[in-house]
Structures are given as structure tokens and as C-alpha cells.
Amino acid sequence: MFNFLRSWLKNSLMAILLVTIFLGINTAGWTPSSNAALPSGNAITDGKALLRYALPIDNKPVRELQASLEDISNQLRANKRWGAISKDLSKASRVLDKPSQILAAVPEDRQSQAQAWLDELKSGVDALQESVKVKDKEQILQGRNKLLNLVTQLEESMVKGFPFEVPAEYSNLPQLKGRSTIAIKTNKGDLTVVVDGYSAPVTAGNFVDLVQRGFYNGLEFTRSEESYVLQTGDPPGKDVGFIDPQTGKYRAIPLEVLVEGDKKPTYGITLEDAGRYLDMPVLPFSAFGALAMARPETQVNGGSSQVFFFLFEPELTPAGRNLLDGRYAVFGYLTEGKEVLDKLKAGDKIESATVVQGIENLVEPQAA
């Protein structure tokens, strides 16, 4: 699958980009504005940030707080622009000076904990301002990461139920109504992955169910291409996917892509075939360690157990646009273990995969 796709992508990259530019220019006057949560500008390449932006919440102040803290790493890379970092922290501090605007989005039974997080964020931002004064880059990065973890918890506390109904035709498949964290032990080290059922409940649910069954334990990575993909999930024997022991049949998973501004995912069709060339998925292929469902080249609904990590090749990832987006379904991101993932090759092995958080969000299939 991927050898063909890689060749096709590289050969058609320029043509598609030209078409994209042409369409962008000619539709600018009448295309409706997007309600996307992702900010405009450069493509986000941090999986944790993408997961935060993908949460189904609507609170402008907390998004402003998040964006200000996210931007700090960009400024540190840009020749340590201390003034810009101080400005980011000042913006964050102003948001935190009005906690009621954030608390308004938090259910009443969670507000006490949310207030404690806000207090910790306020003191943490003040402490970071002191680190900026002495230009301590490492301390700033560590402090920023700690604060963004608090923002994640705060934003997660704002989620009120599952945001949409999954089509009834997929009730025979496991679904993830929330998020789960998966710990993967390999022969070269450990990986941590967060899978997002808010954006891809069927795809993520299938993966979490297979992890719970121990399906991936002992499986090898079967395909690796440097700076491109690392694939696993092909069971021993002639089968290329999961055979459900209850039905004796191949469990097929539909292509499932939630587009920015949409209220629910698109199923069973690529965005290209749907004529949505310019639309961006909520979970894009812009981060090292994006986890996606593999499938036969010509069968959009033919995925099962085989998954792949995207290893981020800039040639295939122009800013804000990716040629894999909308053709394959991302359902999670690597959050820990980047150095390990970078070392894994075909022939390496998954020793175990375990759900360490969020198993309560897995909904078992309904009996036919």
C-alpha cells in the first residue's frame, strides 16, 4: 500500500499544490467561514497540542490561554525572543485575571477542582515571568509544559457528554466515547499514545478493543520507511486483519474523518472523493507520531487491525496541508517516546500494549 502511495504522492505533489492554490484563490469569495478550533498560521506539529485543540469545547478565554502558552516554544526556537515570550505570558496572565469566564464553561460539580487548577496556573505564569528575566530556556520549557498539562485537565473538565450520535449502522463495532491512553512496550523502549474517540469513535474504539484483547502483544512492525511511516497490526498467518471470534468474520472499520467545523465525522468516503479538497481534519497528519488506520488502497472501508505511525516528512507536509489528510483516518497521537519511535524499524516487536487510562469510555458492540 505505502510504496505505491509514496510514489504517487511525490509524483503528484506539485500538481495538487497548484490545484489547491487555484481553488483557494477562486473560492475565497464564496466559501463559508470555518468554525475550526485550530488557529490559523503554521501547521501544528505537536500531538499534545492537536489533542487539546480537538476537544469538543467552546470557551474562547481558555483557548486564548492555551495559544499563549503554546506560542512560547515557537519564540524560543526563533532565537530566544524573550520580549515575545514575556508578551505571551502577559496575555495568559490577563486571561487568568478573569477566572469566572473560564469557570462558566465548567460543570458545577467540577468547578472546585477547576478553580484549583486556575490558581496553580496563575502562580505558574508568574513564576515563568521570573524565568524569562534571567533567560533560563530549560526552566521556561519545563514550566510551560507543566502549565499546558494543567490546561489540558482544565479543558477536559469542560467536556459535557459525547458530542454526536454515531450512525446506527456501526453499532456492531466497539466505540470509544471519550479518550484513552495506551502504553506500548517495544523491544527498543516505551511509547505512550492518546487515542481520541471524540473525533474518531469507531476507529479509536476498534483499536482500544484490540489492545484490551491483547491482539498487538508480540506483533512485529511489518513496514517501515524512514521519515514516513511505521506500520504494525498484521497478525500471523494468512489473515491481514482481526477475525472476530464471535462472528468468525473479518472486522472491517469504515474510513472516519471529522472535519473542522463539522458536528460529526464523515464516513465511508475520502475527502477528495467527497469534493472537500480544502477541508482539514480535526486530527491531521502534521505531527510526528500521528497514529492512523491502514487499509487496502482501493477499499476505504477495509481497515481492521493494521495501524501506522506517521513519521512526518516535511516534503509531504506543506504548512497546514497534507496529502494523507482525508485519505486515511488519524485517531490519536504519540505523547511520550519520540526517541523510541524514531528508532523502531520493520522486524522490531511490540512486547505489550495496555490501556492505562480511559477504558471506561469503551462501549461494547450491540448484539445484532
mmCIF file of C-alpha atoms in Angstrom:
data_model
loop_
_atom_site.group_PDB
_atom_site.id
_atom_site.type_symbol
_atom_site.label_atom_id
_atom_site.label_comp_id
_atom_site.label_asym_id
_atom_site.label_seq_id
_atom_site.Cartn_x
_atom_site.Cartn_y
_atom_site.Cartn_z
ATOM 1 C CA MET A 1 0.000 0.000 0.000
ATOM 2 C CA PHE A 2 2.507 2.602 1.118
ATOM 3 C CA ASN A 3 5.149 2.035 -1.588
ATOM 4 C CA PHE A 4 2.538 2.854 -4.190
ATOM 5 C CA LEU A 5 1.128 5.743 -2.189
ATOM 6 C CA ARG A 6 4.550 7.266 -1.505
ATOM 7 C CA SER A 7 5.458 7.231 -5.192
ATOM 8 C CA TRP A 8 2.082 8.645 -6.176
ATOM 9 C CA LEU A 9 2.276 11.389 -3.567
ATOM 10 C CA LYS A 10 5.715 12.561 -4.618
ATOM 11 C CA ASN A 11 4.896 12.487 -8.336
ATOM 12 C CA SER A 12 1.641 14.401 -7.888
ATOM 13 C CA LEU A 13 2.665 16.796 -5.119
ATOM 14 C CA MET A 14 3.280 19.815 -7.321
ATOM 15 C CA ALA A 15 0.137 19.298 -9.380
ATOM 16 C CA ILE A 16 -2.075 19.052 -6.311
ATOM 17 C CA LEU A 17 -0.493 22.063 -4.681
ATOM 18 C CA LEU A 18 -1.110 24.099 -7.823
ATOM 19 C CA VAL A 19 -4.726 22.943 -7.918
ATOM 20 C CA THR A 20 -5.072 23.779 -4.219
ATOM 21 C CA ILE A 21 -3.728 27.293 -4.783
ATOM 22 C CA PHE A 22 -6.025 27.766 -7.778
ATOM 23 C CA LEU A 23 -9.088 26.554 -5.892
ATOM 24 C CA GLY A 24 -8.172 28.617 -2.845
ATOM 25 C CA ILE A 25 -7.974 31.774 -4.922
ATOM 26 C CA ASN A 26 -11.179 31.112 -6.830
ATOM 27 C CA THR A 27 -13.316 30.059 -3.853
ATOM 28 C CA ALA A 28 -12.154 32.721 -1.420
ATOM 29 C CA GLY A 29 -15.102 34.934 -2.253
ATOM 30 C CA TRP A 30 -17.895 32.460 -1.542
ATOM 31 C CA THR A 31 -16.569 29.684 0.712
ATOM 32 C CA PRO A 32 -18.295 29.825 4.136
ATOM 33 C CA SER A 33 -16.073 30.712 7.079
ATOM 34 C CA SER A 34 -14.897 27.762 9.177
ATOM 35 C CA ASN A 35 -15.679 27.178 12.846
ATOM 36 C CA ALA A 36 -12.456 25.221 13.267
ATOM 37 C CA ALA A 37 -10.798 25.158 16.665
ATOM 38 C CA LEU A 38 -7.295 25.085 15.224
ATOM 39 C CA PRO A 39 -5.673 28.506 14.977
ATOM 40 C CA SER A 40 -4.660 29.899 11.612
ATOM 41 C CA GLY A 41 -0.997 30.067 10.635
ATOM 42 C CA ASN A 42 1.688 27.400 10.556
ATOM 43 C CA ALA A 43 0.722 23.752 10.833
ATOM 44 C CA ILE A 44 0.782 22.459 14.412
ATOM 45 C CA THR A 45 3.346 19.688 14.776
ATOM 46 C CA ASP A 46 2.839 18.832 18.456
ATOM 47 C CA GLY A 47 0.487 15.900 19.060
ATOM 48 C CA LYS A 48 -0.427 17.075 22.553
ATOM 49 C CA ALA A 49 -1.434 20.483 21.208
ATOM 50 C CA LEU A 50 -3.546 18.877 18.470
ATOM 51 C CA LEU A 51 -5.311 16.755 21.080
ATOM 52 C CA ARG A 52 -6.070 19.858 23.127
ATOM 53 C CA TYR A 53 -7.491 21.718 20.144
ATOM 54 C CA ALA A 54 -9.567 18.660 19.185
ATOM 55 C CA LEU A 55 -11.530 18.657 22.449
ATOM 56 C CA PRO A 56 -15.233 19.420 21.830
ATOM 57 C CA ILE A 57 -15.421 22.590 23.929
ATOM 58 C CA ASP A 58 -16.390 26.190 23.221
ATOM 59 C CA ASN A 59 -14.669 28.638 25.542
ATOM 60 C CA LYS A 60 -12.671 31.438 23.937
ATOM 61 C CA PRO A 61 -10.698 32.512 27.048
ATOM 62 C CA VAL A 62 -9.261 29.048 27.706
ATOM 63 C CA ARG A 63 -8.276 28.754 24.036
ATOM 64 C CA GLU A 64 -6.524 32.111 24.284
ATOM 65 C CA LEU A 65 -4.730 30.893 27.393
ATOM 66 C CA GLN A 66 -3.666 27.721 25.617
ATOM 67 C CA ALA A 67 -2.499 29.556 22.476
ATOM 68 C CA SER A 68 -0.375 31.962 24.504
ATOM 69 C CA LEU A 69 1.398 29.124 26.299
ATOM 70 C CA GLU A 70 1.774 27.057 23.106
ATOM 71 C CA ASP A 71 3.476 30.002 21.383
ATOM 72 C CA ILE A 72 6.315 30.119 23.890
ATOM 73 C CA SER A 73 8.129 27.190 22.285
ATOM 74 C CA ASN A 74 7.896 28.901 18.886
ATOM 75 C CA GLN A 75 9.526 32.014 20.298
ATOM 76 C CA LEU A 76 12.287 30.015 21.977
ATOM 77 C CA ARG A 77 13.121 28.413 18.630
ATOM 78 C CA ALA A 78 13.193 31.844 16.996
ATOM 79 C CA ASN A 79 16.487 32.946 18.539
ATOM 80 C CA LYS A 80 15.067 33.150 22.065
ATOM 81 C CA ARG A 81 12.763 36.116 21.580
ATOM 82 C CA TRP A 82 12.426 36.985 25.243
ATOM 83 C CA GLY A 83 10.209 40.015 24.668
ATOM 84 C CA ALA A 84 7.697 37.946 22.698
ATOM 85 C CA ILE A 85 7.703 35.261 25.405
ATOM 86 C CA SER A 86 7.021 37.891 28.055
ATOM 87 C CA LYS A 87 4.151 39.179 25.922
ATOM 88 C CA ASP A 88 2.701 35.654 25.661
ATOM 89 C CA LEU A 89 2.833 35.286 29.421
ATOM 90 C CA SER A 90 1.212 38.681 29.916
ATOM 91 C CA LYS A 91 -1.665 37.583 27.667
ATOM 92 C CA ALA A 92 -2.030 34.372 29.680
ATOM 93 C CA SER A 93 -1.993 36.335 32.926
ATOM 94 C CA ARG A 94 -4.757 38.670 31.711
ATOM 95 C CA VAL A 95 -6.955 35.685 30.879
ATOM 96 C CA LEU A 96 -6.330 34.195 34.310
ATOM 97 C CA ASP A 97 -7.249 37.509 35.937
ATOM 98 C CA LYS A 98 -10.855 36.765 34.874
ATOM 99 C CA PRO A 99 -11.354 33.167 36.039
ATOM 100 C CA SER A 100 -15.149 33.433 36.007
ATOM 101 C CA GLN A 101 -15.118 33.498 32.195
ATOM 102 C CA ILE A 102 -13.367 30.134 32.149
ATOM 103 C CA LEU A 103 -15.328 28.620 35.033
ATOM 104 C CA ALA A 104 -18.577 29.444 33.221
ATOM 105 C CA ALA A 105 -17.812 26.572 30.832
ATOM 106 C CA VAL A 106 -17.105 24.036 33.600
ATOM 107 C CA PRO A 107 -19.963 21.948 35.048
ATOM 108 C CA GLU A 108 -20.788 22.923 38.619
ATOM 109 C CA ASP A 109 -19.592 19.657 40.163
ATOM 110 C CA ARG A 110 -16.113 20.187 38.646
ATOM 111 C CA GLN A 111 -15.668 23.875 39.419
ATOM 112 C CA SER A 112 -13.842 23.419 42.723
ATOM 113 C CA GLN A 113 -11.109 21.392 41.031
ATOM 114 C CA ALA A 114 -11.077 23.778 38.061
ATOM 115 C CA GLN A 115 -10.539 26.722 40.402
ATOM 116 C CA ALA A 116 -7.565 24.940 41.961
ATOM 117 C CA TRP A 117 -6.062 24.435 38.509
ATOM 118 C CA LEU A 118 -6.620 28.107 37.681
ATOM 119 C CA ASP A 119 -4.856 29.160 40.887
ATOM 120 C CA GLU A 120 -1.931 26.890 40.034
ATOM 121 C CA LEU A 121 -1.828 28.268 36.501
ATOM 122 C CA LYS A 122 -1.759 31.843 37.780
ATOM 123 C CA SER A 123 1.164 31.208 40.117
ATOM 124 C CA GLY A 124 2.946 29.208 37.409
ATOM 125 C CA VAL A 125 2.657 32.017 34.860
ATOM 126 C CA ASP A 126 4.065 34.479 37.407
ATOM 127 C CA ALA A 127 6.979 32.125 38.079
ATOM 128 C CA LEU A 128 7.672 31.818 34.338
ATOM 129 C CA GLN A 129 7.885 35.592 34.033
ATOM 130 C CA GLU A 130 10.738 35.474 36.536
ATOM 131 C CA SER A 131 12.458 32.762 34.462
ATOM 132 C CA VAL A 132 12.195 34.996 31.396
ATOM 133 C CA LYS A 133 14.001 37.770 33.255
ATOM 134 C CA VAL A 134 17.034 35.501 33.778
ATOM 135 C CA LYS A 135 16.628 33.930 30.299
ATOM 136 C CA ASP A 136 16.573 30.339 31.586
ATOM 137 C CA LYS A 137 15.415 28.465 28.473
ATOM 138 C CA GLU A 138 15.250 24.996 30.050
ATOM 139 C CA GLN A 139 13.281 26.215 33.052
ATOM 140 C CA ILE A 140 10.869 28.045 30.769
ATOM 141 C CA LEU A 141 10.222 24.938 28.661
ATOM 142 C CA GLN A 142 9.673 22.777 31.719
ATOM 143 C CA GLY A 143 7.346 25.342 33.266
ATOM 144 C CA ARG A 144 5.425 25.774 30.024
ATOM 145 C CA ASN A 145 4.897 22.020 29.688
ATOM 146 C CA LYS A 146 3.638 21.781 33.261
ATOM 147 C CA LEU A 147 1.206 24.637 32.688
ATOM 148 C CA LEU A 148 -0.085 23.121 29.435
ATOM 149 C CA ASN A 149 -0.743 19.844 31.258
ATOM 150 C CA LEU A 150 -2.920 21.826 33.664
ATOM 151 C CA VAL A 151 -4.661 23.487 30.714
ATOM 152 C CA THR A 152 -5.360 20.014 29.284
ATOM 153 C CA GLN A 153 -7.024 18.947 32.531
ATOM 154 C CA LEU A 154 -8.983 22.196 32.673
ATOM 155 C CA GLU A 155 -10.202 21.838 29.090
ATOM 156 C CA GLU A 156 -11.101 18.183 29.577
ATOM 157 C CA SER A 157 -13.220 19.176 32.566
ATOM 158 C CA MET A 158 -15.299 21.365 30.228
ATOM 159 C CA VAL A 159 -16.445 18.455 28.043
ATOM 160 C CA LYS A 160 -20.139 17.796 28.661
ATOM 161 C CA GLY A 161 -21.060 14.395 27.305
ATOM 162 C CA PHE A 162 -20.356 12.904 23.901
ATOM 163 C CA PRO A 163 -20.866 15.498 21.140
ATOM 164 C CA PHE A 164 -22.743 13.488 18.470
ATOM 165 C CA GLU A 165 -24.547 10.254 17.637
ATOM 166 C CA VAL A 166 -22.536 7.602 15.803
ATOM 167 C CA PRO A 167 -24.574 6.206 12.884
ATOM 168 C CA ALA A 168 -26.598 3.167 13.938
ATOM 169 C CA GLU A 169 -25.054 1.067 11.166
ATOM 170 C CA TYR A 170 -21.820 0.991 13.179
ATOM 171 C CA SER A 171 -23.421 -0.163 16.427
ATOM 172 C CA ASN A 172 -21.962 -3.623 15.786
ATOM 173 C CA LEU A 173 -18.477 -2.185 16.278
ATOM 174 C CA PRO A 174 -16.795 -1.110 19.530
ATOM 175 C CA GLN A 175 -16.802 2.644 20.060
ATOM 176 C CA LEU A 176 -14.743 4.957 22.247
ATOM 177 C CA LYS A 177 -16.924 7.693 23.748
ATOM 178 C CA GLY A 178 -14.056 9.820 25.037
ATOM 179 C CA ARG A 179 -10.301 9.273 25.180
ATOM 180 C CA SER A 180 -7.941 6.512 26.260
ATOM 181 C CA THR A 181 -4.221 6.344 26.953
ATOM 182 C CA ILE A 182 -2.276 3.328 25.695
ATOM 183 C CA ALA A 183 1.136 2.233 26.991
ATOM 184 C CA ILE A 184 3.104 0.293 24.354
ATOM 185 C CA LYS A 185 6.240 -1.586 25.330
ATOM 186 C CA THR A 186 8.588 -2.437 22.458
ATOM 187 C CA ASN A 187 11.947 -4.150 22.282
ATOM 188 C CA LYS A 188 13.542 -0.692 21.932
ATOM 189 C CA GLY A 189 11.624 1.161 24.638
ATOM 190 C CA ASP A 190 8.240 2.510 25.647
ATOM 191 C CA LEU A 191 5.646 4.570 23.784
ATOM 192 C CA THR A 192 2.570 6.363 25.108
ATOM 193 C CA VAL A 193 -0.355 7.096 22.803
ATOM 194 C CA VAL A 194 -3.582 9.006 23.422
ATOM 195 C CA VAL A 195 -6.463 7.955 21.154
ATOM 196 C CA ASP A 196 -9.351 10.327 20.559
ATOM 197 C CA GLY A 197 -12.861 8.939 20.497
ATOM 198 C CA TYR A 198 -14.363 12.434 20.370
ATOM 199 C CA SER A 199 -13.084 12.746 16.800
ATOM 200 C CA ALA A 200 -12.938 9.086 15.679
ATOM 201 C CA PRO A 201 -15.087 6.935 17.989
ATOM 202 C CA VAL A 202 -15.288 3.860 15.750
ATOM 203 C CA THR A 203 -11.628 3.820 14.706
ATOM 204 C CA ALA A 204 -10.374 4.539 18.222
ATOM 205 C CA GLY A 205 -12.870 2.100 19.741
ATOM 206 C CA ASN A 206 -11.671 -0.686 17.476
ATOM 207 C CA PHE A 207 -8.060 -0.053 18.476
ATOM 208 C CA VAL A 208 -8.769 0.092 22.219
ATOM 209 C CA ASP A 209 -10.839 -3.094 21.986
ATOM 210 C CA LEU A 210 -7.985 -4.910 20.228
ATOM 211 C CA VAL A 211 -5.493 -3.639 22.814
ATOM 212 C CA GLN A 212 -7.761 -4.969 25.569
ATOM 213 C CA ARG A 213 -7.862 -8.347 23.827
ATOM 214 C CA GLY A 214 -4.042 -8.471 23.761
ATOM 215 C CA PHE A 215 -4.135 -8.548 19.964
ATOM 216 C CA TYR A 216 -0.987 -6.465 19.486
ATOM 217 C CA ASN A 217 1.114 -8.263 22.092
ATOM 218 C CA GLY A 218 4.055 -9.916 20.348
ATOM 219 C CA LEU A 219 3.316 -8.478 16.898
ATOM 220 C CA GLU A 220 6.143 -7.134 14.771
ATOM 221 C CA PHE A 221 6.343 -3.845 12.959
ATOM 222 C CA THR A 222 5.981 -5.070 9.396
ATOM 223 C CA ARG A 223 6.709 -1.964 7.352
ATOM 224 C CA SER A 224 8.999 0.979 7.965
ATOM 225 C CA GLU A 225 10.025 3.825 5.724
ATOM 226 C CA GLU A 226 12.365 6.413 7.164
ATOM 227 C CA SER A 227 10.744 9.791 7.766
ATOM 228 C CA TYR A 228 7.425 8.407 6.545
ATOM 229 C CA VAL A 229 5.595 5.507 8.218
ATOM 230 C CA LEU A 230 5.959 2.637 10.679
ATOM 231 C CA GLN A 231 3.215 0.013 10.436
ATOM 232 C CA THR A 232 2.031 -2.885 12.605
ATOM 233 C CA GLY A 233 -1.071 -4.948 13.308
ATOM 234 C CA ASP A 234 -0.753 -7.745 10.730
ATOM 235 C CA PRO A 235 -1.472 -10.989 12.635
ATOM 236 C CA PRO A 236 0.411 -14.226 11.954
ATOM 237 C CA GLY A 237 -0.990 -16.456 9.234
ATOM 238 C CA LYS A 238 -2.968 -15.668 6.106
ATOM 239 C CA ASP A 239 -5.335 -13.138 7.709
ATOM 240 C CA VAL A 240 -4.434 -9.467 7.294
ATOM 241 C CA GLY A 241 -6.773 -8.150 9.977
ATOM 242 C CA PHE A 242 -8.785 -9.091 13.039
ATOM 243 C CA ILE A 243 -11.162 -12.037 12.784
ATOM 244 C CA ASP A 244 -13.915 -11.571 15.349
ATOM 245 C CA PRO A 245 -14.202 -14.871 17.268
ATOM 246 C CA GLN A 246 -17.929 -14.300 17.825
ATOM 247 C CA THR A 247 -18.747 -13.976 14.130
ATOM 248 C CA GLY A 248 -15.772 -15.697 12.532
ATOM 249 C CA LYS A 249 -15.594 -12.769 10.125
ATOM 250 C CA TYR A 250 -13.082 -10.037 9.303
ATOM 251 C CA ARG A 251 -13.885 -6.934 11.322
ATOM 252 C CA ALA A 252 -13.923 -4.077 8.798
ATOM 253 C CA ILE A 253 -13.668 -0.484 10.018
ATOM 254 C CA PRO A 254 -15.066 2.393 7.927
ATOM 255 C CA LEU A 255 -12.968 5.398 6.983
ATOM 256 C CA GLU A 256 -13.886 8.001 9.600
ATOM 257 C CA VAL A 257 -12.769 11.635 9.336
ATOM 258 C CA LEU A 258 -14.049 14.569 11.386
ATOM 259 C CA VAL A 259 -13.557 17.837 9.502
ATOM 260 C CA GLU A 260 -13.023 21.171 11.237
ATOM 261 C CA GLY A 261 -16.376 22.897 11.613
ATOM 262 C CA ASP A 262 -18.441 19.714 11.155
ATOM 263 C CA LYS A 263 -20.537 18.381 14.008
ATOM 264 C CA LYS A 264 -19.848 14.715 13.261
ATOM 265 C CA PRO A 265 -17.396 12.635 11.181
ATOM 266 C CA THR A 266 -17.711 11.781 7.521
ATOM 267 C CA TYR A 267 -17.853 8.014 6.977
ATOM 268 C CA GLY A 268 -17.019 5.755 4.072
ATOM 269 C CA ILE A 269 -15.551 8.287 1.639
ATOM 270 C CA THR A 270 -12.272 10.157 1.319
ATOM 271 C CA LEU A 271 -12.437 13.931 1.493
ATOM 272 C CA GLU A 272 -11.012 14.023 -2.022
ATOM 273 C CA ASP A 273 -13.823 11.866 -3.385
ATOM 274 C CA ALA A 274 -16.324 13.967 -1.442
ATOM 275 C CA GLY A 275 -15.015 17.067 -3.232
ATOM 276 C CA ARG A 276 -13.737 18.574 0.014
ATOM 277 C CA TYR A 277 -10.175 19.233 -1.167
ATOM 278 C CA LEU A 278 -9.600 22.255 1.041
ATOM 279 C CA ASP A 279 -11.197 20.951 4.224
ATOM 280 C CA MET A 280 -8.906 19.975 7.089
ATOM 281 C CA PRO A 281 -9.451 17.122 9.535
ATOM 282 C CA VAL A 282 -9.591 17.891 13.243
ATOM 283 C CA LEU A 283 -6.854 15.249 13.623
ATOM 284 C CA PRO A 284 -4.346 15.988 10.824
ATOM 285 C CA PHE A 285 -1.142 14.278 9.709
ATOM 286 C CA SER A 286 1.041 17.171 10.843
ATOM 287 C CA ALA A 287 2.653 15.711 13.980
ATOM 288 C CA PHE A 288 5.411 13.141 14.371
ATOM 289 C CA GLY A 289 3.688 10.074 15.785
ATOM 290 C CA ALA A 290 0.207 10.617 14.387
ATOM 291 C CA LEU A 291 -1.498 7.205 14.658
ATOM 292 C CA ALA A 292 -3.761 6.196 11.776
ATOM 293 C CA MET A 293 -5.724 3.259 10.429
ATOM 294 C CA ALA A 294 -4.145 1.443 7.485
ATOM 295 C CA ARG A 295 -6.377 -0.005 4.775
ATOM 296 C CA PRO A 296 -6.216 -1.595 1.326
ATOM 297 C CA GLU A 297 -5.519 1.022 -1.328
ATOM 298 C CA THR A 298 -8.890 0.709 -3.060
ATOM 299 C CA GLN A 299 -11.090 -0.106 -0.043
ATOM 300 C CA VAL A 300 -11.916 2.916 2.075
ATOM 301 C CA ASN A 301 -13.862 0.724 4.493
ATOM 302 C CA GLY A 302 -11.359 -2.133 4.511
ATOM 303 C CA GLY A 303 -9.290 -1.250 7.579
ATOM 304 C CA SER A 304 -9.213 -3.652 10.509
ATOM 305 C CA SER A 305 -6.246 -4.091 12.857
ATOM 306 C CA GLN A 306 -3.306 -2.678 10.910
ATOM 307 C CA VAL A 307 -2.265 0.802 12.014
ATOM 308 C CA PHE A 308 0.654 3.065 11.259
ATOM 309 C CA PHE A 309 2.596 5.877 12.871
ATOM 310 C CA PHE A 310 3.280 8.864 10.636
ATOM 311 C CA LEU A 311 6.907 9.957 10.943
ATOM 312 C CA PHE A 312 6.481 13.476 9.494
ATOM 313 C CA GLU A 313 8.326 14.200 6.280
ATOM 314 C CA PRO A 314 8.179 17.934 5.514
ATOM 315 C CA GLU A 315 8.145 17.272 1.757
ATOM 316 C CA LEU A 316 4.767 15.574 2.195
ATOM 317 C CA THR A 317 3.541 18.023 4.818
ATOM 318 C CA PRO A 318 3.371 21.558 3.432
ATOM 319 C CA ALA A 319 2.253 24.086 6.053
ATOM 320 C CA GLY A 320 -1.337 23.457 7.028
ATOM 321 C CA ARG A 321 -1.962 20.896 4.281
ATOM 322 C CA ASN A 322 -1.092 17.216 3.987
ATOM 323 C CA LEU A 323 -1.663 14.794 1.120
ATOM 324 C CA LEU A 324 -2.607 11.986 3.513
ATOM 325 C CA ASP A 325 -5.251 14.070 5.274
ATOM 326 C CA GLY A 326 -8.734 12.872 4.447
ATOM 327 C CA ARG A 327 -7.463 9.715 2.746
ATOM 328 C CA TYR A 328 -6.590 7.871 5.949
ATOM 329 C CA ALA A 329 -8.069 8.286 9.413
ATOM 330 C CA VAL A 330 -5.876 9.606 12.217
ATOM 331 C CA PHE A 331 -7.287 8.568 15.598
ATOM 332 C CA GLY A 332 -4.568 9.515 18.067
ATOM 333 C CA TYR A 333 -1.070 10.828 18.687
ATOM 334 C CA LEU A 334 2.142 9.747 20.332
ATOM 335 C CA THR A 335 2.550 11.748 23.547
ATOM 336 C CA GLU A 336 5.678 10.127 25.014
ATOM 337 C CA GLY A 337 8.559 8.188 23.459
ATOM 338 C CA LYS A 338 9.520 10.169 20.363
ATOM 339 C CA GLU A 339 13.128 8.963 20.533
ATOM 340 C CA VAL A 340 11.952 5.348 20.746
ATOM 341 C CA LEU A 341 9.562 5.665 17.814
ATOM 342 C CA ASP A 342 12.349 7.201 15.747
ATOM 343 C CA LYS A 343 14.493 4.085 16.312
ATOM 344 C CA LEU A 344 11.883 1.414 15.545
ATOM 345 C CA LYS A 345 12.148 -0.444 12.245
ATOM 346 C CA ALA A 346 10.497 -3.376 10.481
ATOM 347 C CA GLY A 347 11.240 -6.525 12.469
ATOM 348 C CA ASP A 348 11.101 -4.780 15.838
ATOM 349 C CA LYS A 349 8.363 -6.018 18.117
ATOM 350 C CA ILE A 350 5.536 -4.840 20.354
ATOM 351 C CA GLU A 351 6.040 -6.703 23.612
ATOM 352 C CA SER A 352 2.765 -5.476 25.096
ATOM 353 C CA ALA A 353 0.076 -2.835 24.660
ATOM 354 C CA THR A 354 -2.085 -1.849 27.638
ATOM 355 C CA VAL A 355 -4.922 0.591 28.242
ATOM 356 C CA VAL A 356 -3.744 2.614 31.244
ATOM 357 C CA GLN A 357 -6.466 5.270 31.271
ATOM 358 C CA GLY A 358 -9.954 5.695 29.828
ATOM 359 C CA ILE A 359 -11.096 2.087 29.474
ATOM 360 C CA GLU A 360 -14.450 3.176 30.944
ATOM 361 C CA ASN A 361 -15.039 5.119 27.712
ATOM 362 C CA LEU A 362 -15.087 1.930 25.605
ATOM 363 C CA VAL A 363 -18.619 0.954 24.553
ATOM 364 C CA GLU A 364 -19.004 -2.679 23.571
ATOM 365 C CA PRO A 365 -20.820 -3.573 20.309
ATOM 366 C CA GLN A 366 -24.557 -4.052 20.475
ATOM 367 C CA ALA A 367 -25.798 -7.552 19.781
ATOM 368 C CA ALA A 368 -27.234 -7.969 16.313
#
